[in-house]
């Protein structure tokens, strides 16, 4: 996974910097040890390879054995992975490995709840750009592990024409025309709409994806009918676990949820260390 | 704030990379615009200067005017700041600025709730190393804004002797002696304890801070009495908004709370853009 | 343009490194000078802002005045821009500025010749990933300036299923299905085909873009008829200035040309310096 | 080769960035494959180790077996190298490896044609600073492989006093004196001249290399006679495959050719992949 | 040791840059060789692992065998380490390895002389922030090897309130109060004093370390009596090998010596290479 | 000076890292202050612009006024420069500015003593590659300020054929021939010799510089006579302030002195701060 190494190196530098002085002062060199990573609550597993990579970055001789495939749903108390190697290396990698793993499991677990909530409808759960600065790639990975799909990665690989954009260009139709002339032919054009009139305009403009932004359930249903398969339909705004099912049942194709990444809480996972 | 610029540059690169193609395609050059950042829920303000720096990094000519001092408590609907400049620049900075601001306000707001919960006791709320990889410096800043104080920044600027460390060294007393011989004389030595026996041993070893890890309320009270002012006392583990008051009332000096940084949800803040 | 500064800084470092020793040794400090950038042959202008940025990176007080808009076609002997400032700064920026400008004008000029060659057909000229390592963003910019459009930027923002991919997945239909489940919904799926059978399979799979790879003119024409507007059609392979018109006349939408970036020669541009 | 790794890492990041989504979506993990790199036209081999390094950077387990030594002249259809390993790794490295290899073979091949053109004269072919920003070290390597030699690497490791430098210093003699007092004693001083008078002045100044810039053939011959072995003589300007022989026959020692690096076209090389 | 690799890579890049042209030109590939690192004067060994890391960074196949533990005192003529591997690799690593090793041995040796000079008193020798930019971590390591201990690493992990700080805050007592409210509870607060009145004020403020800056021996003795074990006492200023014993005998706990790092001369160490 | 900014940024990061906590805690924002940099002993000024750049890197609004030109010889007590601006900024830049300035003045002062010692002979004092890792460019600058000249910057911009190189190549003559064929024609070739026989061989090989390594004074005199102006002559090894005059009087052109950079002690310079 391109970029993963620099995230891990930066995180280790942030934590260890000039040295783990407690370990350097207190722990003898070359003491073999083993540790177990344990889920303290039920969760969807995401990021075990990332956690493993943290330990092997600290010390290439550490062995990390994951017990589950990514995406597995595990019960509280489950053993997630075993780590073995030099005690000092395990102590130095512990916090960074857990910080990443707890966050990724948190995102995958929350995503899975949304996916579950819309099961049986045609709607798919997607993420947004409301991610943690520096960790977007990993967080979007966790969304996929949880069963969601990804929206554009950033401003560079997708076109989303919002109100402000189209106003600048003289309307949705002009904006879509300009975008078509500029962007790679490999990208679809998405238009954000706030009313049925705008939906109609986006359709006429040839938008390939139409976002219904903060619409009432009833309006969404009308929009879906109006679009009638001529574009992908994305619902956005006001989505939470209480509302997502009703939104899905309007017939939209895609529901984007910022909370997946900006408000997932860390899962409770701990590392138990014992002498080797 | 050292390091802030590289966090912001990395976050912008992550989002914009080779270019904001929607804006490049659709928005004419040099359209003046203004935007308002609005709190959609009550919150403690943290990170306005950070958000401002995002916009001025995108475009040095953007003007950013914060409406509140850091640490202010504001009501839902409050105007947090005004931004003006080239429309394209505001659109390009928006998401990164909000991602950082929403997170920092979230941490400060949650910290303030913990601080409020222990008001009148002698206890202070401190953070942990359970922070977002890459953002520790900013998250610890938000904890201070919320009224907490910081634990060590990383493994390099504080000594915390845990069970595994002292076991390696042949007991707490030997571990503290080793640490004293190695570390700068400017750092205090903290020892993690899980029983009153260990507390007594840490005291004898001359630990300057004693952490009571996952102890029962009653045991904590006994530990405080046993220590009797000869070391700072830190409570850790099982802390949440329901339990924190009772913990504080045992007489501990410091209560460390991982949730401040690993599980604060983003505050709801939005940016409204209008033509200049 | 995100990334431009790091390209320029790297190029200047490569050329100047520990210092321009000739200028340091020989040229007195603070001698005002002016220079003119001249086209020694007819060309399409691309990269003047890039060249200007080189000089202002060397010395923020240099003034750079471009004489043409990007995309202008100019005659041999045309003045492209004027530069003024400290003589030492102009001498230090000269080579890097010209190296970039000559290359970008070369690409834009060659692209314009291809665009001219297909004028009146519906076909558009697009680039490929056959770019200079490290300069892709700039080279794709020059293609747009020359009237072409861009294919995907890299492996991360577009899907192109080649023979080897579909063979691994058990055929084109399975491959497209897998891609659909994995990628952002904002991206179109392109399938490379080498025969009419494969074209039919790609259509059935729902490919949004079908590449005709190294096909005979007659076969291309049949493919266009078969596809009949249900997908974008891209011709690839064996394209040069002799063949491009005939390919365009088969009715394909897109013609991709590796030579635009991998074999454009540098335009002849020189800088004449005189005392200020 | 110092610096090679960072060129390759940057090129791979540019192409792959957050991931090769086609391969990630479509190709199963761990499918063994083999590929052959084939010359589609006659060429001088340069950069096979560079191409190999691209693949092993993607995946340390890929095996790359070159079939020729650097500098070999091969016929159209020749097998250049064999690559084997995980199919996904081969697909991810292919484009970057070819982009570098095609360029380096292009430069070596063009250099070899110039070297051939002057065979039997005493003149040597050298490159210039008209290289691709970021790739100078590799391109100068390819020139050596093609039989040329290198001029200074950049402004920091050679002294070339041009008209503008000497005018600033009050003439060639003063300029050379200043340079001698400033630069390491390990570097020769080169002076650019445009007339026989300037040649005489450079000789008097003690220049160790004299560049004849854009001189007529006859004037060059006179300059060579005038210098008479007291300095190295370099011809520059107006050099192409038609003129280079005549220039060489004037008796100059060195002929510098910008086109070697700024206008060599990519050689046609392709990679054929098959299941392992 | 976190950060060591980047110091070494930077140093090698500084020295080798685009290539060791003498070795590339003259030395055949793959010639086995051995070399011995020899102390040409008596010294305290520090940095052998660093020197070894230089060679293995140049070439992972080089073998480096240290002959002494860090901190050993060796006589003139002693063999410090043996290195074996490719001759070109040994030649390329030699200068950087020696530059680092000679400096670190110099610091450890000088530190050991200071430590020796205060033997039998209770005082410990500590370093300062007067280190070589970029090498602080390594230089502080060498001080520890020589028997000293470290002061704070930088401005970020220790509090030292000087005259200028307390004047800004309205006196020592206010300054200490502000610091206590801001800094991690894991750090001690140090106050710099220049008179007995200031010592008394620092004591009242609760400073945990009191620095006696440039005081007369007699005044120091009075200060030690006044403090009477309620804070650590650090002497600073005017310390050299002639004065350090008398300072130590005043009863201070800590003596900080800038010369340890800013003026230690390089130890004379050479590398003798022979064919393998 | 290319590279200076990254040295300064790295040094400030090393010292300040996550923040100057004393100043952040204690000093109010925006307190104007002035400071004077004072020489506490006689010295040759070098690096004032570097020190100034440290302060303006911390805070672009600081004003730095040097009182002397580089290379000036000043008495003890001299005012070197005045700095004014925000008190916090002066406190944060102080240590790094002094660490660099004290070192550079130390090198320039020591160099000037060597230059003085050979005055009237034809010999010039040059530095070596025995510099501080990461600071070579600055240290070589200080040597020039002190009146010395620079040897090659690194392994990449000069050729020095040592015993080990020529042995690998089959003798000095073969080694020089190989070097001539490989290196840029702009570089001179230097050969290290340890006997008059080797000197004769180097002359025959056409070496442009001949180093006399660790030779007796008498042998050096013979070598100078033997070479008789056909190559530059460099003396190396065993050079100190006691021996350098006699070496110079043998008639060598160049004397290289490692101590200039590896063993110059820091000059005593302090900064006095007062409220603005």
PDB file of N, CA and C in Angstrom, chain C residues 10 14-17 19 21-24 26 95 99 103 129-132 134-136 154-156 159-160 164-165 167-168 178 182 187 262-263 266 273 275, chain D residues 10 14-17 19 21-26 95 99 103 129-132 134-136 154-156 159-160 164-165 167-168 178 182 187 262-263 266 273 275:
ATOM      1  N   UNK C  10      13.833  21.202  -6.892  1.00  0.00           N
ATOM      2  CA  UNK C  10      14.694  20.057  -7.152  1.00  0.00           C
ATOM      3  C   UNK C  10      15.600  20.324  -8.360  1.00  0.00           C
ATOM      4  N   UNK C  14      19.602  20.544  -8.315  1.00  0.00           N
ATOM      5  CA  UNK C  14      20.397  19.677  -9.186  1.00  0.00           C
ATOM      6  C   UNK C  14      21.446  20.478  -9.944  1.00  0.00           C
ATOM      7  N   UNK C  15      21.106  21.666 -10.360  1.00  0.00           N
ATOM      8  CA  UNK C  15      22.024  22.449 -11.187  1.00  0.00           C
ATOM      9  C   UNK C  15      22.985  23.300 -10.341  1.00  0.00           C
ATOM     10  N   UNK C  16      22.496  23.859  -9.259  1.00  0.00           N
ATOM     11  CA  UNK C  16      23.314  24.826  -8.502  1.00  0.00           C
ATOM     12  C   UNK C  16      23.994  24.171  -7.302  1.00  0.00           C
ATOM     13  N   UNK C  17      23.305  23.253  -6.637  1.00  0.00           N
ATOM     14  CA  UNK C  17      23.862  22.498  -5.515  1.00  0.00           C
ATOM     15  C   UNK C  17      24.555  23.437  -4.511  1.00  0.00           C
ATOM     16  N   UNK C  19      26.513  25.883  -5.056  1.00  0.00           N
ATOM     17  CA  UNK C  19      26.723  27.255  -5.507  1.00  0.00           C
ATOM     18  C   UNK C  19      27.197  27.363  -6.946  1.00  0.00           C
ATOM     19  N   UNK C  21      29.635  28.568  -8.909  1.00  0.00           N
ATOM     20  CA  UNK C  21      30.951  29.103  -8.540  1.00  0.00           C
ATOM     21  C   UNK C  21      31.472  30.119  -9.534  1.00  0.00           C
ATOM     22  N   UNK C  22      31.094  30.001 -10.797  1.00  0.00           N
ATOM     23  CA  UNK C  22      31.562  31.006 -11.752  1.00  0.00           C
ATOM     24  C   UNK C  22      31.017  32.382 -11.387  1.00  0.00           C
ATOM     25  N   UNK C  23      29.725  32.428 -11.140  1.00  0.00           N
ATOM     26  CA  UNK C  23      29.107  33.709 -10.827  1.00  0.00           C
ATOM     27  C   UNK C  23      29.590  34.231  -9.474  1.00  0.00           C
ATOM     28  N   UNK C  24      29.685  33.336  -8.492  1.00  0.00           N
ATOM     29  CA  UNK C  24      30.162  33.760  -7.178  1.00  0.00           C
ATOM     30  C   UNK C  24      31.569  34.345  -7.276  1.00  0.00           C
ATOM     31  N   UNK C  26      33.115  35.587 -10.067  1.00  0.00           N
ATOM     32  CA  UNK C  26      33.422  36.585 -11.092  1.00  0.00           C
ATOM     33  C   UNK C  26      32.478  37.778 -11.086  1.00  0.00           C
ATOM     34  N   UNK C  95      19.371  28.294 -17.090  1.00  0.00           N
ATOM     35  CA  UNK C  95      19.380  26.955 -17.689  1.00  0.00           C
ATOM     36  C   UNK C  95      18.138  26.144 -17.278  1.00  0.00           C
ATOM     37  N   UNK C  99      15.375  24.810 -19.776  1.00  0.00           N
ATOM     38  CA  UNK C  99      15.162  23.361 -19.895  1.00  0.00           C
ATOM     39  C   UNK C  99      13.678  23.014 -19.766  1.00  0.00           C
ATOM     40  N   UNK C 103      11.047  22.220 -23.225  1.00  0.00           N
ATOM     41  CA  UNK C 103      10.349  20.937 -23.239  1.00  0.00           C
ATOM     42  C   UNK C 103       8.831  21.126 -23.328  1.00  0.00           C
ATOM     43  N   UNK C 129       0.565   7.589 -20.195  1.00  0.00           N
ATOM     44  CA  UNK C 129       1.459   7.613 -19.034  1.00  0.00           C
ATOM     45  C   UNK C 129       2.935   7.519 -19.458  1.00  0.00           C
ATOM     46  N   UNK C 130       3.193   7.657 -20.765  1.00  0.00           N
ATOM     47  CA  UNK C 130       4.582   7.594 -21.263  1.00  0.00           C
ATOM     48  C   UNK C 130       5.246   8.960 -21.132  1.00  0.00           C
ATOM     49  N   UNK C 131       5.332   9.436 -19.904  1.00  0.00           N
ATOM     50  CA  UNK C 131       5.839  10.772 -19.627  1.00  0.00           C
ATOM     51  C   UNK C 131       7.206  10.684 -18.965  1.00  0.00           C
ATOM     52  N   UNK C 132       7.839  11.826 -18.810  1.00  0.00           N
ATOM     53  CA  UNK C 132       9.130  11.868 -18.140  1.00  0.00           C
ATOM     54  C   UNK C 132       8.941  11.695 -16.634  1.00  0.00           C
ATOM     55  N   UNK C 134       8.816  12.217 -13.005  1.00  0.00           N
ATOM     56  CA  UNK C 134       8.953  13.427 -12.201  1.00  0.00           C
ATOM     57  C   UNK C 134       8.279  14.648 -12.796  1.00  0.00           C
ATOM     58  N   UNK C 135       7.988  14.619 -14.097  1.00  0.00           N
ATOM     59  CA  UNK C 135       7.424  15.797 -14.762  1.00  0.00           C
ATOM     60  C   UNK C 135       6.032  15.557 -15.330  1.00  0.00           C
ATOM     61  N   UNK C 136       5.387  14.462 -14.935  1.00  0.00           N
ATOM     62  CA  UNK C 136       4.111  14.114 -15.577  1.00  0.00           C
ATOM     63  C   UNK C 136       3.089  15.244 -15.509  1.00  0.00           C
ATOM     64  N   UNK C 154      -2.509   8.597 -13.464  1.00  0.00           N
ATOM     65  CA  UNK C 154      -1.655   7.482 -13.075  1.00  0.00           C
ATOM     66  C   UNK C 154      -2.501   6.250 -12.850  1.00  0.00           C
ATOM     67  N   UNK C 155      -1.919   5.280 -12.206  1.00  0.00           N
ATOM     68  CA  UNK C 155      -2.634   4.029 -11.961  1.00  0.00           C
ATOM     69  C   UNK C 155      -3.729   4.186 -10.911  1.00  0.00           C
ATOM     70  N   UNK C 156      -3.736   5.325 -10.234  1.00  0.00           N
ATOM     71  CA  UNK C 156      -4.626   5.502  -9.077  1.00  0.00           C
ATOM     72  C   UNK C 156      -5.927   6.203  -9.404  1.00  0.00           C
ATOM     73  N   UNK C 159      -9.233   3.361 -14.382  1.00  0.00           N
ATOM     74  CA  UNK C 159      -9.195   1.902 -14.484  1.00  0.00           C
ATOM     75  C   UNK C 159      -9.041   1.532 -15.946  1.00  0.00           C
ATOM     76  N   UNK C 160      -7.992   0.804 -16.236  1.00  0.00           N
ATOM     77  CA  UNK C 160      -7.803   0.316 -17.601  1.00  0.00           C
ATOM     78  C   UNK C 160      -7.496  -1.167 -17.508  1.00  0.00           C
ATOM     79  N   UNK C 164      -3.914  -8.821 -19.635  1.00  0.00           N
ATOM     80  CA  UNK C 164      -3.361  -9.542 -18.489  1.00  0.00           C
ATOM     81  C   UNK C 164      -4.262  -9.468 -17.268  1.00  0.00           C
ATOM     82  N   UNK C 165      -4.901  -8.313 -17.104  1.00  0.00           N
ATOM     83  CA  UNK C 165      -5.821  -8.190 -15.964  1.00  0.00           C
ATOM     84  C   UNK C 165      -7.008  -9.120 -16.133  1.00  0.00           C
ATOM     85  N   UNK C 167      -7.377 -11.710 -17.990  1.00  0.00           N
ATOM     86  CA  UNK C 167      -7.012 -13.133 -17.944  1.00  0.00           C
ATOM     87  C   UNK C 167      -6.920 -13.596 -16.479  1.00  0.00           C
ATOM     88  N   UNK C 168      -6.334 -12.765 -15.632  1.00  0.00           N
ATOM     89  CA  UNK C 168      -6.204 -13.125 -14.212  1.00  0.00           C
ATOM     90  C   UNK C 168      -7.555 -13.300 -13.541  1.00  0.00           C
ATOM     91  N   UNK C 178     -15.551  -7.115 -10.927  1.00  0.00           N
ATOM     92  CA  UNK C 178     -14.674  -6.882  -9.777  1.00  0.00           C
ATOM     93  C   UNK C 178     -14.298  -5.414  -9.632  1.00  0.00           C
ATOM     94  N   UNK C 182     -15.068  -2.433  -6.525  1.00  0.00           N
ATOM     95  CA  UNK C 182     -13.929  -1.952  -5.736  1.00  0.00           C
ATOM     96  C   UNK C 182     -13.708  -0.450  -5.853  1.00  0.00           C
ATOM     97  N   UNK C 187     -15.433   6.939 -11.096  1.00  0.00           N
ATOM     98  CA  UNK C 187     -14.525   6.614 -12.197  1.00  0.00           C
ATOM     99  C   UNK C 187     -15.197   5.724 -13.226  1.00  0.00           C
ATOM    100  N   UNK C 262       6.750  11.346 -24.946  1.00  0.00           N
ATOM    101  CA  UNK C 262       8.025  10.645 -24.837  1.00  0.00           C
ATOM    102  C   UNK C 262       9.007  11.017 -25.955  1.00  0.00           C
ATOM    103  N   UNK C 263       8.540  11.665 -26.978  1.00  0.00           N
ATOM    104  CA  UNK C 263       9.451  11.936 -28.079  1.00  0.00           C
ATOM    105  C   UNK C 263       9.346  13.331 -28.675  1.00  0.00           C
ATOM    106  N   UNK C 266      12.898  19.268 -27.848  1.00  0.00           N
ATOM    107  CA  UNK C 266      12.890  20.594 -27.236  1.00  0.00           C
ATOM    108  C   UNK C 266      12.811  21.670 -28.307  1.00  0.00           C
ATOM    109  N   UNK C 273      21.086  38.102 -22.484  1.00  0.00           N
ATOM    110  CA  UNK C 273      21.227  38.916 -21.280  1.00  0.00           C
ATOM    111  C   UNK C 273      21.963  40.201 -21.611  1.00  0.00           C
ATOM    112  N   UNK C 275      23.267  44.092 -19.638  1.00  0.00           N
ATOM    113  CA  UNK C 275      23.319  44.888 -18.417  1.00  0.00           C
ATOM    114  C   UNK C 275      22.079  45.763 -18.285  1.00  0.00           C
TER     115      UNK C 275
ATOM    116  N   UNK D  10      10.335   8.429  -6.503  1.00  0.00           N
ATOM    117  CA  UNK D  10       9.483   9.545  -6.905  1.00  0.00           C
ATOM    118  C   UNK D  10       8.655   9.180  -8.140  1.00  0.00           C
ATOM    119  N   UNK D  14       4.637   8.952  -8.321  1.00  0.00           N
ATOM    120  CA  UNK D  14       3.913   9.751  -9.307  1.00  0.00           C
ATOM    121  C   UNK D  14       2.901   8.898 -10.060  1.00  0.00           C
ATOM    122  N   UNK D  15       3.273   7.663 -10.354  1.00  0.00           N
ATOM    123  CA  UNK D  15       2.417   6.809 -11.176  1.00  0.00           C
ATOM    124  C   UNK D  15       1.409   6.028 -10.329  1.00  0.00           C
ATOM    125  N   UNK D  16       1.814   5.561  -9.184  1.00  0.00           N
ATOM    126  CA  UNK D  16       0.964   4.658  -8.395  1.00  0.00           C
ATOM    127  C   UNK D  16       0.222   5.401  -7.290  1.00  0.00           C
ATOM    128  N   UNK D  17       0.883   6.367  -6.652  1.00  0.00           N
ATOM    129  CA  UNK D  17       0.263   7.210  -5.627  1.00  0.00           C
ATOM    130  C   UNK D  17      -0.496   6.361  -4.594  1.00  0.00           C
ATOM    131  N   UNK D  19      -2.446   3.871  -5.085  1.00  0.00           N
ATOM    132  CA  UNK D  19      -2.631   2.466  -5.432  1.00  0.00           C
ATOM    133  C   UNK D  19      -3.007   2.241  -6.887  1.00  0.00           C
ATOM    134  N   UNK D  21      -5.326   0.879  -8.882  1.00  0.00           N
ATOM    135  CA  UNK D  21      -6.663   0.374  -8.547  1.00  0.00           C
ATOM    136  C   UNK D  21      -7.132  -0.726  -9.485  1.00  0.00           C
ATOM    137  N   UNK D  22      -6.676  -0.699 -10.727  1.00  0.00           N
ATOM    138  CA  UNK D  22      -7.089  -1.778 -11.626  1.00  0.00           C
ATOM    139  C   UNK D  22      -6.557  -3.117 -11.116  1.00  0.00           C
ATOM    140  N   UNK D  23      -5.298  -3.129 -10.795  1.00  0.00           N
ATOM    141  CA  UNK D  23      -4.695  -4.379 -10.335  1.00  0.00           C
ATOM    142  C   UNK D  23      -5.258  -4.799  -8.989  1.00  0.00           C
ATOM    143  N   UNK D  24      -5.397  -3.843  -8.086  1.00  0.00           N
ATOM    144  CA  UNK D  24      -5.961  -4.169  -6.774  1.00  0.00           C
ATOM    145  C   UNK D  24      -7.356  -4.762  -6.902  1.00  0.00           C
ATOM    146  N   UNK D  25      -8.128  -4.230  -7.824  1.00  0.00           N
ATOM    147  CA  UNK D  25      -9.511  -4.692  -7.963  1.00  0.00           C
ATOM    148  C   UNK D  25      -9.607  -6.024  -8.681  1.00  0.00           C
ATOM    149  N   UNK D  26      -8.751  -6.221  -9.674  1.00  0.00           N
ATOM    150  CA  UNK D  26      -9.002  -7.285 -10.642  1.00  0.00           C
ATOM    151  C   UNK D  26      -8.059  -8.480 -10.489  1.00  0.00           C
ATOM    152  N   UNK D  95       5.393   0.525 -16.419  1.00  0.00           N
ATOM    153  CA  UNK D  95       5.420   1.824 -17.114  1.00  0.00           C
ATOM    154  C   UNK D  95       6.626   2.666 -16.700  1.00  0.00           C
ATOM    155  N   UNK D  99       9.522   3.816 -19.124  1.00  0.00           N
ATOM    156  CA  UNK D  99       9.747   5.246 -19.349  1.00  0.00           C
ATOM    157  C   UNK D  99      11.221   5.602 -19.160  1.00  0.00           C
ATOM    158  N   UNK D 103      14.065   6.151 -22.507  1.00  0.00           N
ATOM    159  CA  UNK D 103      14.767   7.426 -22.583  1.00  0.00           C
ATOM    160  C   UNK D 103      16.279   7.225 -22.566  1.00  0.00           C
ATOM    161  N   UNK D 129      24.388  20.980 -20.029  1.00  0.00           N
ATOM    162  CA  UNK D 129      23.432  21.057 -18.919  1.00  0.00           C
ATOM    163  C   UNK D 129      21.985  21.115 -19.440  1.00  0.00           C
ATOM    164  N   UNK D 130      21.767  20.869 -20.731  1.00  0.00           N
ATOM    165  CA  UNK D 130      20.413  20.891 -21.309  1.00  0.00           C
ATOM    166  C   UNK D 130      19.741  19.531 -21.114  1.00  0.00           C
ATOM    167  N   UNK D 131      19.603  19.156 -19.857  1.00  0.00           N
ATOM    168  CA  UNK D 131      19.076  17.843 -19.510  1.00  0.00           C
ATOM    169  C   UNK D 131      17.670  17.973 -18.931  1.00  0.00           C
ATOM    170  N   UNK D 132      17.034  16.849 -18.720  1.00  0.00           N
ATOM    171  CA  UNK D 132      15.699  16.850 -18.137  1.00  0.00           C
ATOM    172  C   UNK D 132      15.794  17.135 -16.637  1.00  0.00           C
ATOM    173  N   UNK D 134      15.726  16.907 -12.997  1.00  0.00           N
ATOM    174  CA  UNK D 134      15.547  15.768 -12.098  1.00  0.00           C
ATOM    175  C   UNK D 134      16.254  14.505 -12.546  1.00  0.00           C
ATOM    176  N   UNK D 135      16.616  14.436 -13.837  1.00  0.00           N
ATOM    177  CA  UNK D 135      17.211  13.209 -14.375  1.00  0.00           C
ATOM    178  C   UNK D 135      18.632  13.413 -14.877  1.00  0.00           C
ATOM    179  N   UNK D 136      19.257  14.522 -14.529  1.00  0.00           N
ATOM    180  CA  UNK D 136      20.572  14.825 -15.119  1.00  0.00           C
ATOM    181  C   UNK D 136      21.583  13.706 -14.899  1.00  0.00           C
ATOM    182  N   UNK D 154      27.063  20.497 -13.047  1.00  0.00           N
ATOM    183  CA  UNK D 154      26.193  21.645 -12.814  1.00  0.00           C
ATOM    184  C   UNK D 154      27.032  22.885 -12.615  1.00  0.00           C
ATOM    185  N   UNK D 155      26.405  23.904 -12.084  1.00  0.00           N
ATOM    186  CA  UNK D 155      27.113  25.171 -11.895  1.00  0.00           C
ATOM    187  C   UNK D 155      28.138  25.100 -10.779  1.00  0.00           C
ATOM    188  N   UNK D 156      28.099  24.008 -10.020  1.00  0.00           N
ATOM    189  CA  UNK D 156      28.916  23.937  -8.805  1.00  0.00           C
ATOM    190  C   UNK D 156      30.238  23.219  -8.997  1.00  0.00           C
ATOM    191  N   UNK D 159      33.827  25.671 -13.965  1.00  0.00           N
ATOM    192  CA  UNK D 159      33.804  27.116 -14.180  1.00  0.00           C
ATOM    193  C   UNK D 159      33.730  27.355 -15.673  1.00  0.00           C
ATOM    194  N   UNK D 160      32.714  28.089 -16.098  1.00  0.00           N
ATOM    195  CA  UNK D 160      32.611  28.454 -17.505  1.00  0.00           C
ATOM    196  C   UNK D 160      32.314  29.947 -17.546  1.00  0.00           C
ATOM    197  N   UNK D 164      28.880  37.378 -20.461  1.00  0.00           N
ATOM    198  CA  UNK D 164      28.268  38.191 -19.421  1.00  0.00           C
ATOM    199  C   UNK D 164      29.098  38.209 -18.146  1.00  0.00           C
ATOM    200  N   UNK D 165      29.721  37.085 -17.840  1.00  0.00           N
ATOM    201  CA  UNK D 165      30.566  37.050 -16.652  1.00  0.00           C
ATOM    202  C   UNK D 165      31.765  37.967 -16.832  1.00  0.00           C
ATOM    203  N   UNK D 167      32.255  40.440 -18.871  1.00  0.00           N
ATOM    204  CA  UNK D 167      31.882  41.855 -18.947  1.00  0.00           C
ATOM    205  C   UNK D 167      31.698  42.418 -17.535  1.00  0.00           C
ATOM    206  N   UNK D 168      31.060  41.651 -16.652  1.00  0.00           N
ATOM    207  CA  UNK D 168      30.841  42.111 -15.270  1.00  0.00           C
ATOM    208  C   UNK D 168      32.149  42.348 -14.535  1.00  0.00           C
ATOM    209  N   UNK D 178      40.010  36.419 -10.983  1.00  0.00           N
ATOM    210  CA  UNK D 178      39.050  36.273  -9.871  1.00  0.00           C
ATOM    211  C   UNK D 178      38.665  34.807  -9.625  1.00  0.00           C
ATOM    212  N   UNK D 182      39.237  32.095  -6.226  1.00  0.00           N
ATOM    213  CA  UNK D 182      38.058  31.675  -5.475  1.00  0.00           C
ATOM    214  C   UNK D 182      37.839  30.163  -5.479  1.00  0.00           C
ATOM    215  N   UNK D 187      39.868  22.393 -10.054  1.00  0.00           N
ATOM    216  CA  UNK D 187      39.020  22.624 -11.230  1.00  0.00           C
ATOM    217  C   UNK D 187      39.771  23.434 -12.279  1.00  0.00           C
ATOM    218  N   UNK D 262      18.457  16.839 -24.799  1.00  0.00           N
ATOM    219  CA  UNK D 262      17.164  17.549 -24.832  1.00  0.00           C
ATOM    220  C   UNK D 262      16.272  17.098 -25.966  1.00  0.00           C
ATOM    221  N   UNK D 263      16.813  16.364 -26.932  1.00  0.00           N
ATOM    222  CA  UNK D 263      15.952  16.008 -28.057  1.00  0.00           C
ATOM    223  C   UNK D 263      16.074  14.566 -28.534  1.00  0.00           C
ATOM    224  N   UNK D 266      12.475   8.700 -27.449  1.00  0.00           N
ATOM    225  CA  UNK D 266      12.439   7.427 -26.736  1.00  0.00           C
ATOM    226  C   UNK D 266      12.587   6.276 -27.715  1.00  0.00           C
ATOM    227  N   UNK D 273       3.961  -9.676 -21.135  1.00  0.00           N
ATOM    228  CA  UNK D 273       3.734 -10.388 -19.885  1.00  0.00           C
ATOM    229  C   UNK D 273       3.036 -11.706 -20.158  1.00  0.00           C
ATOM    230  N   UNK D 275       1.603 -15.428 -17.974  1.00  0.00           N
ATOM    231  CA  UNK D 275       1.459 -16.135 -16.707  1.00  0.00           C
ATOM    232  C   UNK D 275       2.698 -16.980 -16.447  1.00  0.00           C
TER     233      UNK D 275
END
